[in-house]
PQR file with spaces between the fields and no chain letter, atoms N, CA, C, O and H, PARSE charges and radii, in Angstrom:
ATOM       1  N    UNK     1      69.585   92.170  117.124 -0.4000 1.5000
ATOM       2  CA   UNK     1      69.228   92.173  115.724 -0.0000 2.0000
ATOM       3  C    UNK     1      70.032   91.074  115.033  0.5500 1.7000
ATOM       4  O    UNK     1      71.248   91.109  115.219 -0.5500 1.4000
ATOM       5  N    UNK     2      69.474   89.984  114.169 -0.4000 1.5000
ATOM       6  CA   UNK     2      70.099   88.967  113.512 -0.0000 2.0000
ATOM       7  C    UNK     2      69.971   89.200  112.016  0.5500 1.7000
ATOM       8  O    UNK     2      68.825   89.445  111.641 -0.5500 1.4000
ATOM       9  H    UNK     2      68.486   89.955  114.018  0.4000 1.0000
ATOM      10  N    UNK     3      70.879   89.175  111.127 -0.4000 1.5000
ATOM      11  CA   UNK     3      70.699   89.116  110.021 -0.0000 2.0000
ATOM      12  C    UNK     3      71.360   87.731  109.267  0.5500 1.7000
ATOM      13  O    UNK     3      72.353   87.151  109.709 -0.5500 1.4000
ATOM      14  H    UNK     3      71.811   88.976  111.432  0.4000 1.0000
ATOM      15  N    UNK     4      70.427   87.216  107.739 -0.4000 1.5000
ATOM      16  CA   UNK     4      71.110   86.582  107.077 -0.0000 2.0000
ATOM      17  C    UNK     4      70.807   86.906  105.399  0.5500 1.7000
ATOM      18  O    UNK     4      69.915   87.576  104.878 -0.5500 1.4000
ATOM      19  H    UNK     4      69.621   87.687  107.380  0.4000 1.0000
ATOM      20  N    UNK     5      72.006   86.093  104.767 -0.4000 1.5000
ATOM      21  CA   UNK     5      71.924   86.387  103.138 -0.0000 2.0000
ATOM      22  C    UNK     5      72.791   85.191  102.861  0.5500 1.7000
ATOM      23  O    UNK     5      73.873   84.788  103.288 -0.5500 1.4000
ATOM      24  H    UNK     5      72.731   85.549  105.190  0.4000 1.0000
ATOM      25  N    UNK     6      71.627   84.648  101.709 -0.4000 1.5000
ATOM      26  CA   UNK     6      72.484   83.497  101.209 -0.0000 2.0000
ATOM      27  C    UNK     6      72.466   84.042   99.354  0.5500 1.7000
ATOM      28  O    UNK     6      71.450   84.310   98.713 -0.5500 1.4000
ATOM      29  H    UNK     6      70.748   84.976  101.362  0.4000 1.0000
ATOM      30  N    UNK     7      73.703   84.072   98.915 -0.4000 1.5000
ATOM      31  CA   UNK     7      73.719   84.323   97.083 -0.0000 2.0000
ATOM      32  C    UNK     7      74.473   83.115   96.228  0.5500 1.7000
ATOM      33  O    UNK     7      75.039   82.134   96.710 -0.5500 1.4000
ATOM      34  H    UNK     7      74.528   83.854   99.436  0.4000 1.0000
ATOM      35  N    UNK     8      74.349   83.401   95.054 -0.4000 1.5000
ATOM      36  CA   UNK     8      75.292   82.590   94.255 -0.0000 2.0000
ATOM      37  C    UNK     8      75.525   83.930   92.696  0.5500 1.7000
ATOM      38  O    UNK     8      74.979   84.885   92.144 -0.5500 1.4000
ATOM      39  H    UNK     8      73.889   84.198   94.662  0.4000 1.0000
ATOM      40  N    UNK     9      76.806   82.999   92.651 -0.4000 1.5000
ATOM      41  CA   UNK     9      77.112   83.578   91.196 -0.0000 2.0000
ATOM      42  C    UNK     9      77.519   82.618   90.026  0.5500 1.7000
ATOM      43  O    UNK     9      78.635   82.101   89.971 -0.5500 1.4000
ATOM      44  H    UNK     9      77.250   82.223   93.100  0.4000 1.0000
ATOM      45  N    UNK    10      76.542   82.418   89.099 -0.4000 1.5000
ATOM      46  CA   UNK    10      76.927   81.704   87.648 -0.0000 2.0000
ATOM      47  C    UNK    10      77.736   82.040   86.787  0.5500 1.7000
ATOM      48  O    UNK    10      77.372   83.197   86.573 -0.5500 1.4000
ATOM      49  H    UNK    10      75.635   82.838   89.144  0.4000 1.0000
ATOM      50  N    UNK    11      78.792   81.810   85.972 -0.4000 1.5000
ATOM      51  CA   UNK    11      78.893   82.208   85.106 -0.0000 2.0000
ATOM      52  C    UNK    11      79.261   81.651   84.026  0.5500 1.7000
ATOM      53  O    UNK    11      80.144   80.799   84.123 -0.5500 1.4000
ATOM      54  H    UNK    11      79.088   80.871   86.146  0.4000 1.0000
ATOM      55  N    UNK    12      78.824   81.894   82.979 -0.4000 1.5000
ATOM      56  CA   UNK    12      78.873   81.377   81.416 -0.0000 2.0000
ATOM      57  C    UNK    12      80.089   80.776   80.901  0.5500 1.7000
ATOM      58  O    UNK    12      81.091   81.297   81.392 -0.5500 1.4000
ATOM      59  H    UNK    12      78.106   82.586   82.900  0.4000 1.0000
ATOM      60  N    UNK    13      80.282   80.015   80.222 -0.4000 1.5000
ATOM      61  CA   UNK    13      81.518   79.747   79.306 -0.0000 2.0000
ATOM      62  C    UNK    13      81.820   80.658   78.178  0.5500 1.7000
ATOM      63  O    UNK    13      80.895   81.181   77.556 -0.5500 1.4000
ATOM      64  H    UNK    13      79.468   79.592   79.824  0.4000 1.0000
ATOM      65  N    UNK    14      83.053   80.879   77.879 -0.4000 1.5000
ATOM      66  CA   UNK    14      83.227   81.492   76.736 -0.0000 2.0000
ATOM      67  C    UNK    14      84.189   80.808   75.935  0.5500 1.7000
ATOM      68  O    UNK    14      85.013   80.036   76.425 -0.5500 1.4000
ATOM      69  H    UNK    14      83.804   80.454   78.384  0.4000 1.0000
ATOM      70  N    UNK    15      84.118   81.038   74.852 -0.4000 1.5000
ATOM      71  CA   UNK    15      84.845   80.047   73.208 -0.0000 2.0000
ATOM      72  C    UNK    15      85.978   81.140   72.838  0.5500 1.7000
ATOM      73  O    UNK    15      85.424   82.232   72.709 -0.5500 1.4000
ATOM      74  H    UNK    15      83.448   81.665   74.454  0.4000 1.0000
ATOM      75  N    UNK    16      87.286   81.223   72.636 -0.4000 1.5000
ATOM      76  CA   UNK    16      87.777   82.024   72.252 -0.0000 2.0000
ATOM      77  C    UNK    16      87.918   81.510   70.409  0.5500 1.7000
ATOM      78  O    UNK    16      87.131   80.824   69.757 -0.5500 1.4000
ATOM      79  H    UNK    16      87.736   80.336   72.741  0.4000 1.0000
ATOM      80  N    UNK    17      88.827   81.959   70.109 -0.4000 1.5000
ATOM      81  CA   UNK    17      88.865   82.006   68.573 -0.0000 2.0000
ATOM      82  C    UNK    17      89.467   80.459   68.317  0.5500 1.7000
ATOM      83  O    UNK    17      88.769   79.555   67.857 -0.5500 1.4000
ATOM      84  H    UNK    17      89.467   82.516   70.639  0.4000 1.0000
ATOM      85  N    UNK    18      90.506   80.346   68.592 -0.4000 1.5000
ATOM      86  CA   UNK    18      90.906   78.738   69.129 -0.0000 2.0000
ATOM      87  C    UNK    18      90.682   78.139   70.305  0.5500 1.7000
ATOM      88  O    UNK    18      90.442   78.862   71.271 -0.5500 1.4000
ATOM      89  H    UNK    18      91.073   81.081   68.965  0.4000 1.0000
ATOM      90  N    UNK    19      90.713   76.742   70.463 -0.4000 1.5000
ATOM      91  CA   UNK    19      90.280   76.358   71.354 -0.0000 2.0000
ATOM      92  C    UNK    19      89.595   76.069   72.235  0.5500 1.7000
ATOM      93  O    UNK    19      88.604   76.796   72.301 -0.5500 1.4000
ATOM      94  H    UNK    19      90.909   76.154   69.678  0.4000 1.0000
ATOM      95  N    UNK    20      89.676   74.988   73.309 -0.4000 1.5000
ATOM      96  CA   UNK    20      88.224   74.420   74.103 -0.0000 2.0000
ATOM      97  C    UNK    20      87.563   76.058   74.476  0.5500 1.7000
ATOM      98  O    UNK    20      88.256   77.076   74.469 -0.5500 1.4000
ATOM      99  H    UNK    20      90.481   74.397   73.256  0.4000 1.0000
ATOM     100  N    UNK    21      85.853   76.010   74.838 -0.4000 1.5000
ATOM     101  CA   UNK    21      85.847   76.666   75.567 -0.0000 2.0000
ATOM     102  C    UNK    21      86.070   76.668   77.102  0.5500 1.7000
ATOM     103  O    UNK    21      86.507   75.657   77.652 -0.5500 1.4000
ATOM     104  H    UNK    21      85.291   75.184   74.844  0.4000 1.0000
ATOM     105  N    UNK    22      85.808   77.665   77.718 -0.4000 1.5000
ATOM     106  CA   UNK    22      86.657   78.003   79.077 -0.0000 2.0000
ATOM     107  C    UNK    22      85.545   78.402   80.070  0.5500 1.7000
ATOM     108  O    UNK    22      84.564   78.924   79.540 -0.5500 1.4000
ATOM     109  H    UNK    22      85.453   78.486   77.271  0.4000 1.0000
ATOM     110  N    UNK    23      85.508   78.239   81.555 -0.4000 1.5000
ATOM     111  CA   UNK    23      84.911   79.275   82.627 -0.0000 2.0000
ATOM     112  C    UNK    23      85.196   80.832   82.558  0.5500 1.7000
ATOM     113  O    UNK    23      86.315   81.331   82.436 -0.5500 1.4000
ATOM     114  H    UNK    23      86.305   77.815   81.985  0.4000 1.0000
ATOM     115  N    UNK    24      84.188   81.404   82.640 -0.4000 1.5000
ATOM     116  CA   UNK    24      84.737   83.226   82.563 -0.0000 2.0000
ATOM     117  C    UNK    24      85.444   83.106   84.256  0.5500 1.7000
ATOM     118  O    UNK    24      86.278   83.945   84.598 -0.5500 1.4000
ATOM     119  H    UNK    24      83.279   80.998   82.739  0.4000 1.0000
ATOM     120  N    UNK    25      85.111   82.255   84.994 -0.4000 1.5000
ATOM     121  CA   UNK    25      85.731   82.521   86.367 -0.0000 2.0000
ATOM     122  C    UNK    25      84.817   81.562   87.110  0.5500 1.7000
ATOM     123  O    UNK    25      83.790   81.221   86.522 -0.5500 1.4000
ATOM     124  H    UNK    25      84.434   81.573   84.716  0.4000 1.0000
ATOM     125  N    UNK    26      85.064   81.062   88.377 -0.4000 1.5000
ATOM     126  CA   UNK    26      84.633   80.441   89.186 -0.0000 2.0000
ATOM     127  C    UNK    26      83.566   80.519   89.719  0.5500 1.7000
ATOM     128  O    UNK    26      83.501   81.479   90.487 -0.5500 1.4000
ATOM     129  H    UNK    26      85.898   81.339   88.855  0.4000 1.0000
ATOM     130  N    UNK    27      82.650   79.902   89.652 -0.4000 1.5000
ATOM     131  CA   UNK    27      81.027   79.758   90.286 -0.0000 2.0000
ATOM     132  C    UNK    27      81.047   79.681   91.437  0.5500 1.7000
ATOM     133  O    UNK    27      81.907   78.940   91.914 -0.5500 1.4000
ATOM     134  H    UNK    27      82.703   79.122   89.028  0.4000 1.0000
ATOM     135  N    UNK    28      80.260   80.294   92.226 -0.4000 1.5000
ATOM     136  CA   UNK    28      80.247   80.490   94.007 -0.0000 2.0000
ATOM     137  C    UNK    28      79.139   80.508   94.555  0.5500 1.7000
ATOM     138  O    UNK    28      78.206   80.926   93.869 -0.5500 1.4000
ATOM     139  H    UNK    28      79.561   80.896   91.839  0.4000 1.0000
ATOM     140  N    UNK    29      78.917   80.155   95.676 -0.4000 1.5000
ATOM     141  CA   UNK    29      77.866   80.339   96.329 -0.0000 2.0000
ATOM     142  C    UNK    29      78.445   81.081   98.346  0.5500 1.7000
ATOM     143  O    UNK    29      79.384   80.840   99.105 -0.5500 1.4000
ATOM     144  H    UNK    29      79.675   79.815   96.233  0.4000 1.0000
ATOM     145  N    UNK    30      77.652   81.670   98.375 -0.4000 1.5000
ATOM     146  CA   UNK    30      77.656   82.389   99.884 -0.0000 2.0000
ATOM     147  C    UNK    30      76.409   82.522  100.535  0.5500 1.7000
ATOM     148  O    UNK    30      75.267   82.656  100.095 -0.5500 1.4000
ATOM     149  H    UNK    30      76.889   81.866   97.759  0.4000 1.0000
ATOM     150  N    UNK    31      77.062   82.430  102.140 -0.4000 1.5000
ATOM     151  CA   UNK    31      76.268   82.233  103.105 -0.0000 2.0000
ATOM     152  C    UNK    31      76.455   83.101  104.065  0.5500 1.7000
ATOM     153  O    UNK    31      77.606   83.086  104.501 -0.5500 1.4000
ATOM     154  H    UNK    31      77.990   82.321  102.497  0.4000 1.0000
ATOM     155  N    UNK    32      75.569   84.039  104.676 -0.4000 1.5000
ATOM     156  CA   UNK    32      76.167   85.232  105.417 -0.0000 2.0000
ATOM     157  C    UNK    32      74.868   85.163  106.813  0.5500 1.7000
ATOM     158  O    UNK    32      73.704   84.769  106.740 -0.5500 1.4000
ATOM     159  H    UNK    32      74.634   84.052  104.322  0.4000 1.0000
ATOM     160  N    UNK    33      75.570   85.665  107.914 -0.4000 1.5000
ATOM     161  CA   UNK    33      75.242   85.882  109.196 -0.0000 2.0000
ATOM     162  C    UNK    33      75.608   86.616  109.910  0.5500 1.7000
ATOM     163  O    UNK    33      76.829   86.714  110.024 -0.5500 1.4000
ATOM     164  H    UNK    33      76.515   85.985  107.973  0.4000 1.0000
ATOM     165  N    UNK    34      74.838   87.373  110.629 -0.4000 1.5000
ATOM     166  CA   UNK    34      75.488   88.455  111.152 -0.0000 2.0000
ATOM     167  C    UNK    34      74.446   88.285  112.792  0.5500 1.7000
ATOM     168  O    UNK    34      73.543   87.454  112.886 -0.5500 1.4000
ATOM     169  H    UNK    34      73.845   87.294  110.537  0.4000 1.0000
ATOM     170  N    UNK    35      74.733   89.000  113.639 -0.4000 1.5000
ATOM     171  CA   UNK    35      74.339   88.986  115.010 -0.0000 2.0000
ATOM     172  C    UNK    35      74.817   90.809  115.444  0.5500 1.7000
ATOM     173  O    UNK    35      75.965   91.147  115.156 -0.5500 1.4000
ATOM     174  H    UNK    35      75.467   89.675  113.563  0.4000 1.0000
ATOM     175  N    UNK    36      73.800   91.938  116.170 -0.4000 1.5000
ATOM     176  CA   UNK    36      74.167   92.992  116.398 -0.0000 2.0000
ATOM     177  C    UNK    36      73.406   93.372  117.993  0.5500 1.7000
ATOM     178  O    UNK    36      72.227   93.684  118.154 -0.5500 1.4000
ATOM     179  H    UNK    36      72.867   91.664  116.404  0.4000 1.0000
ATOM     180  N    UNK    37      74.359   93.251  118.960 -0.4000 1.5000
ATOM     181  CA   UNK    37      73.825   93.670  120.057 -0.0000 2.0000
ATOM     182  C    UNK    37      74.071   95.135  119.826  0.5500 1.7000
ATOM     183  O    UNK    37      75.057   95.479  119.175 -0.5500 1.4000
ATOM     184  H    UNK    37      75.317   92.997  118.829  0.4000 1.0000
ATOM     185  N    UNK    38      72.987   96.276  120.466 -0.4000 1.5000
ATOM     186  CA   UNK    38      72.972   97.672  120.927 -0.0000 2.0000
ATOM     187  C    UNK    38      73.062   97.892  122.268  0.5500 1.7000
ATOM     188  O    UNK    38      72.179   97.274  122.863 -0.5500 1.4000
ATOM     189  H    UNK    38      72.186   95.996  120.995  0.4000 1.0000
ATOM     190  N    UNK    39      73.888   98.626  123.098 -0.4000 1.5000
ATOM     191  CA   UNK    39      74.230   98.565  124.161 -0.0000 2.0000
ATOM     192  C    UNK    39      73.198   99.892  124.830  0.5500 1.7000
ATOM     193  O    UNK    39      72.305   99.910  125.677 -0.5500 1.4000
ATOM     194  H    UNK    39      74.605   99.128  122.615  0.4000 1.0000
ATOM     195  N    UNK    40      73.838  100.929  123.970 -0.4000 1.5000
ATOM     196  CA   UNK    40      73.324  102.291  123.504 -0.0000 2.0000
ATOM     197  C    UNK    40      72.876  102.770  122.259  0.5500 1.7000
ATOM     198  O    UNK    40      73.235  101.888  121.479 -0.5500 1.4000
ATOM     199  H    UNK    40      74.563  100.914  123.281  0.4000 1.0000
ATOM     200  N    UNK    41      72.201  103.805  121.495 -0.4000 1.5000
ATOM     201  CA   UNK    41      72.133  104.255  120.173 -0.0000 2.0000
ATOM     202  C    UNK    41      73.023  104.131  119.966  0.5500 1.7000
ATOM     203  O    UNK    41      73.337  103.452  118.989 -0.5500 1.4000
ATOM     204  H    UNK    41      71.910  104.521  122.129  0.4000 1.0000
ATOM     205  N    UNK    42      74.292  104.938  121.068 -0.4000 1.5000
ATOM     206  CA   UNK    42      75.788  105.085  120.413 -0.0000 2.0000
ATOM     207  C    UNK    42      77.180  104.148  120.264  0.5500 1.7000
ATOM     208  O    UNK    42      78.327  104.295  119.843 -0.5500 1.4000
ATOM     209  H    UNK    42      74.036  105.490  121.862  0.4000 1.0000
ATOM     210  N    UNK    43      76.083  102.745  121.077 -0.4000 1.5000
ATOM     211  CA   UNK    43      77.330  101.745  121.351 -0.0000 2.0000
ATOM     212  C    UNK    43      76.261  100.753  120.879  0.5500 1.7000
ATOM     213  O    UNK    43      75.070  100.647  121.169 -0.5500 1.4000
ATOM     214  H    UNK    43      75.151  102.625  121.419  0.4000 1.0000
ATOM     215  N    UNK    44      77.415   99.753  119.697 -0.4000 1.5000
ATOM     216  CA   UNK    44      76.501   98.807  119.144 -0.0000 2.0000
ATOM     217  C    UNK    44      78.348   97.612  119.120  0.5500 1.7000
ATOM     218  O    UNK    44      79.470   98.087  118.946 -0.5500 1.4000
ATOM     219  H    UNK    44      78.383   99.838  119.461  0.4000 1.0000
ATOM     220  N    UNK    45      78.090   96.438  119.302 -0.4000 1.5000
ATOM     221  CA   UNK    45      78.774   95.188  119.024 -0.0000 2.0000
ATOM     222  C    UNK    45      77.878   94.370  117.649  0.5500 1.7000
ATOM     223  O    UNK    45      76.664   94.286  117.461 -0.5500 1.4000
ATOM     224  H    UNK    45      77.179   96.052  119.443  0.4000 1.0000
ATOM     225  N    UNK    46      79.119   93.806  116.777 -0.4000 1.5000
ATOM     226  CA   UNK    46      78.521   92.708  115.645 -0.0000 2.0000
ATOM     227  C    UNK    46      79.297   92.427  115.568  0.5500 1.7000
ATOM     228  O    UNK    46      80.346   93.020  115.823 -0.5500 1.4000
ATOM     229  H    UNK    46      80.105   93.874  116.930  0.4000 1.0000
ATOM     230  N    UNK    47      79.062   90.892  114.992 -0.4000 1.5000
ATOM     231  CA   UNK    47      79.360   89.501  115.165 -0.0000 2.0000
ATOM     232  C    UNK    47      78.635   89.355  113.805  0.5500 1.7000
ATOM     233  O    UNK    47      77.504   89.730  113.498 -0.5500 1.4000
ATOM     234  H    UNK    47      78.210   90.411  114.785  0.4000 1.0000
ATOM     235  N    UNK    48      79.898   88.496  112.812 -0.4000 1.5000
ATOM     236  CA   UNK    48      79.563   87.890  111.143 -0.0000 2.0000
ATOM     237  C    UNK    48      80.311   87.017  110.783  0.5500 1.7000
ATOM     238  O    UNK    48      81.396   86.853  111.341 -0.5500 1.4000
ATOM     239  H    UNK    48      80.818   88.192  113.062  0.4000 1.0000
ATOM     240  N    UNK    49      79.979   86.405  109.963 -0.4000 1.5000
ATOM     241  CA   UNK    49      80.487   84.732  109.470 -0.0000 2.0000
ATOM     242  C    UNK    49      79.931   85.306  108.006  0.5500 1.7000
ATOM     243  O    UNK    49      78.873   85.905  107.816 -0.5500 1.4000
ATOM     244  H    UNK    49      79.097   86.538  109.510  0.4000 1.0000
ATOM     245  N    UNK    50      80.998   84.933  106.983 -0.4000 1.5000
ATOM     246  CA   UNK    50      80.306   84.674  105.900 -0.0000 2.0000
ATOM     247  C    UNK    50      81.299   82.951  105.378  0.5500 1.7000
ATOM     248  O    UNK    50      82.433   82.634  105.737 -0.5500 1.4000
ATOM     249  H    UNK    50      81.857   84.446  107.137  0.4000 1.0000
ATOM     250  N    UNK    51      80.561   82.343  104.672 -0.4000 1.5000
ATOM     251  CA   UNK    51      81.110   81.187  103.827 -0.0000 2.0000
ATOM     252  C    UNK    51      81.141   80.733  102.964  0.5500 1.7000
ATOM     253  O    UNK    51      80.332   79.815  102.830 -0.5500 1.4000
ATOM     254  H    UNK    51      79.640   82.600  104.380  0.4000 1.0000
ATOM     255  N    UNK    52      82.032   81.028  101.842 -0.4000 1.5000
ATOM     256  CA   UNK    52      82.306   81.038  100.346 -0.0000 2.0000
ATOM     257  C    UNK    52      82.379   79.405  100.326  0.5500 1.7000
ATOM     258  O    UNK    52      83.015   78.676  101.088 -0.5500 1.4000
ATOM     259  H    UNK    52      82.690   81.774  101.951  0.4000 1.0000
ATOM     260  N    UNK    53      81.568   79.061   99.266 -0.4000 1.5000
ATOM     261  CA   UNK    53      82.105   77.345   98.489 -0.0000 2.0000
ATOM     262  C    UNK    53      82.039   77.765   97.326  0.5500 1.7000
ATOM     263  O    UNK    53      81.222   78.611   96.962 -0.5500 1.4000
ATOM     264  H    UNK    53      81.051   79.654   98.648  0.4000 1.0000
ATOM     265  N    UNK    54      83.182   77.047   96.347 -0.4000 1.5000
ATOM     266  CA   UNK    54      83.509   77.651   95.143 -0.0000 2.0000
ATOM     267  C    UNK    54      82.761   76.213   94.853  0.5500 1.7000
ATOM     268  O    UNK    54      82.799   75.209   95.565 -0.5500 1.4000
ATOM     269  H    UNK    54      83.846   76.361   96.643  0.4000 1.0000
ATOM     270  N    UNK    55      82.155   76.376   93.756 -0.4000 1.5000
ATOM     271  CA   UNK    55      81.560   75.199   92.923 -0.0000 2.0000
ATOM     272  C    UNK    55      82.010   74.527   91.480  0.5500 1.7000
ATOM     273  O    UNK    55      81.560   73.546   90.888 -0.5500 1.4000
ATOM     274  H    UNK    55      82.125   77.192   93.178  0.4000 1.0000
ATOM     275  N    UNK    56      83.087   75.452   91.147 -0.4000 1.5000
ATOM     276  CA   UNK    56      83.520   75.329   89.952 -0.0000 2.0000
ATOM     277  C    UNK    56      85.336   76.000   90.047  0.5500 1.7000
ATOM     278  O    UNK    56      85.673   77.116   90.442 -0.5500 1.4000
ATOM     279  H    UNK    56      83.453   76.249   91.628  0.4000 1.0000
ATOM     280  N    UNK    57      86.120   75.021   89.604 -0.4000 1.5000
ATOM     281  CA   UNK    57      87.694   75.169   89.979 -0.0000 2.0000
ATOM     282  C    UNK    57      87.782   74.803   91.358  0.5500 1.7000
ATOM     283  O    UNK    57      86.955   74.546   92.233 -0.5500 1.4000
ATOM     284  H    UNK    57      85.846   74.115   89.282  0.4000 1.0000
ATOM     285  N    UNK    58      89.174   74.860   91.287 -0.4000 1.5000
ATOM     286  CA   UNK    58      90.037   73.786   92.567 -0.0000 2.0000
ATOM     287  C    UNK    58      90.276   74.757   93.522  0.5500 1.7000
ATOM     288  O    UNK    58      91.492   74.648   93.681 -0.5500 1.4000
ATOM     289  H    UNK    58      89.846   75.068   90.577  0.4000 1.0000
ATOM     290  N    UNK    59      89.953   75.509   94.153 -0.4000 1.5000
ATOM     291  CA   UNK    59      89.861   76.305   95.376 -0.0000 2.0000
ATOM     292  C    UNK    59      89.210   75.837   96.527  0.5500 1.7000
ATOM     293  O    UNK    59      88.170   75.217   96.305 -0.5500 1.4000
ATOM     294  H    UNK    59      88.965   75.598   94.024  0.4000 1.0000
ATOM     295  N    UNK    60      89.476   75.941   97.453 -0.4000 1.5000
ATOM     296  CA   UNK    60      88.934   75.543   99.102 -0.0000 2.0000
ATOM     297  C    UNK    60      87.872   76.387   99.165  0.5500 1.7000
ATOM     298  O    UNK    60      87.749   77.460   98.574 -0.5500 1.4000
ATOM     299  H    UNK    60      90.321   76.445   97.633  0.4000 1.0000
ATOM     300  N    UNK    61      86.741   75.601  100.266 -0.4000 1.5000
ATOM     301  CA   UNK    61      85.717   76.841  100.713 -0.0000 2.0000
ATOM     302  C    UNK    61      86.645   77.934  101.788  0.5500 1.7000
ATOM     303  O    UNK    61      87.699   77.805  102.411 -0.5500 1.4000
ATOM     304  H    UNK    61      86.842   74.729  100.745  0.4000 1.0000
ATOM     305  N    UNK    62      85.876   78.785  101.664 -0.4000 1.5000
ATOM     306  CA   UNK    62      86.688   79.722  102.895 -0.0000 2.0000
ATOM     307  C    UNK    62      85.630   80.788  103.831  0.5500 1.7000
ATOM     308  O    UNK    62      84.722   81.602  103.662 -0.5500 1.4000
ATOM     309  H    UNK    62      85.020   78.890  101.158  0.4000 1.0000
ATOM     310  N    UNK    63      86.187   80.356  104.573 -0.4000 1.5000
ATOM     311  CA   UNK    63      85.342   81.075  106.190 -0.0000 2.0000
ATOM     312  C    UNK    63      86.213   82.375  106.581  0.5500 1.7000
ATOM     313  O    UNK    63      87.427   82.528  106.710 -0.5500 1.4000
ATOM     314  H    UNK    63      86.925   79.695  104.710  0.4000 1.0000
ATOM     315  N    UNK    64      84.977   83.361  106.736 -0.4000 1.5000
ATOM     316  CA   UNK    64      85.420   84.646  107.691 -0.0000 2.0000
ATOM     317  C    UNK    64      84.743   85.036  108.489  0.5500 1.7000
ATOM     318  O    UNK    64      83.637   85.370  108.064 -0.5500 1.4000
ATOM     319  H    UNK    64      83.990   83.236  106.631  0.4000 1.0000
ATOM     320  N    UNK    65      84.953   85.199  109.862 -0.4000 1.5000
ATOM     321  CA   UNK    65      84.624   85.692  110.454 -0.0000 2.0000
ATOM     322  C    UNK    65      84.984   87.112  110.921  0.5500 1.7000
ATOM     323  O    UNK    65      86.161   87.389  110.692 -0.5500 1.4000
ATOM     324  H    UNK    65      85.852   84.928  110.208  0.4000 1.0000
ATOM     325  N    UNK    66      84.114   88.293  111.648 -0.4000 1.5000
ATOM     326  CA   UNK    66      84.636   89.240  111.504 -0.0000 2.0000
ATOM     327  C    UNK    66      84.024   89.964  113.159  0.5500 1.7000
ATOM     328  O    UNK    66      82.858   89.571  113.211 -0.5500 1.4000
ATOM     329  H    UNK    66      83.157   88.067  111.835  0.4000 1.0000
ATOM     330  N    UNK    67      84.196   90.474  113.942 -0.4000 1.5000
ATOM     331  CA   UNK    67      83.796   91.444  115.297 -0.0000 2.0000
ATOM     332  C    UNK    67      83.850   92.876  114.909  0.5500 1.7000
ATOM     333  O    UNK    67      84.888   93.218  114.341 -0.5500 1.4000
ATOM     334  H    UNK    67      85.143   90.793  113.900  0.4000 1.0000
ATOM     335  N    UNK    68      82.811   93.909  115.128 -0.4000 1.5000
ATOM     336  CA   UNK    68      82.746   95.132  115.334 -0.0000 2.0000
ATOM     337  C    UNK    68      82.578   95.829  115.883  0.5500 1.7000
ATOM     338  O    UNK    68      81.549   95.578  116.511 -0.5500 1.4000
ATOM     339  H    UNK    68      81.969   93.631  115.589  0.4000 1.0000
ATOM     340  N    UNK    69      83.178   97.226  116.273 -0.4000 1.5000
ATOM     341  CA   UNK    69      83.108   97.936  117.637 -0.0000 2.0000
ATOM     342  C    UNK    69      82.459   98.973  117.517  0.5500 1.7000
ATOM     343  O    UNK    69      83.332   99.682  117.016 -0.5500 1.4000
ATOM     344  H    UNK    69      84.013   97.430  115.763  0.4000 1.0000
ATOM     345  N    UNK    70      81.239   99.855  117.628 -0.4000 1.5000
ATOM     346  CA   UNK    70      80.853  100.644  116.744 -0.0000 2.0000
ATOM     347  C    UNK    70      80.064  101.599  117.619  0.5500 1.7000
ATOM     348  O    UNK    70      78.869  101.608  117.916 -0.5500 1.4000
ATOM     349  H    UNK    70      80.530   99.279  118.036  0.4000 1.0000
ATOM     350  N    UNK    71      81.441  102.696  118.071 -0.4000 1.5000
ATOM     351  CA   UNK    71      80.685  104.111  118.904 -0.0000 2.0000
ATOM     352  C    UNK    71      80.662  104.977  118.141  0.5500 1.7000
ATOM     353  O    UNK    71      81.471  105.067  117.217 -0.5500 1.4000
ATOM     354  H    UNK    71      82.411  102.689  117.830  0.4000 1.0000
ATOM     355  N    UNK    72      79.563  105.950  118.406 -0.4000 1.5000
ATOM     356  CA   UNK    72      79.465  106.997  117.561 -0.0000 2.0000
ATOM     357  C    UNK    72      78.927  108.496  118.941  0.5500 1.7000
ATOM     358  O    UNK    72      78.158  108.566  119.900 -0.5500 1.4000
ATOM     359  H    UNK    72      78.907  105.877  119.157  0.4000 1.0000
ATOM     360  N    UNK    73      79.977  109.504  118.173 -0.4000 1.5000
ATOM     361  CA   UNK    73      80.303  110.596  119.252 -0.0000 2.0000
ATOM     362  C    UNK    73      79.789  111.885  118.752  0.5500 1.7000
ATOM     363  O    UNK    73      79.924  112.906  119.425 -0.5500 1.4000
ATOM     364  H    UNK    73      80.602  109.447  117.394  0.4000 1.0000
């Protein structure tokens, strides 16, 4: 079984009472993958990557990967 999901998140500026306005927070976009072998009903392995790029502010993209072990008794 393969899965994917790609999202983003916008977000608005806001004006406070003084001063420039501002980002409410950092704009992002993600990329997700996943891979699920079944061995048994009760024995399943997955395999996921997701990958954040920030589009807005000085932050690095960042990669996770993740393995799962998944018996059920």
């Amino acid at each position: 079984i393969a899965a994917g999901r790609l999202g983003a998140m916008y977000f608005s500026d806001i004006t406070p009472t003084s001063g420039p306005a501002t980002g409410w927070d950092d704009d992002v976009v993600r990329a997700e993958a996943t891979i699920t072998y079944r061995w048994t009903r009760e024995l399943q392995v997955r395999a996921g990557w997701q990958h954040t790029d920030f589009v807005t502010g000085e932050a690095l993209s960042e990669n996770l990967f993740a393995i799962q072990l998944r018996a059920a008794f």
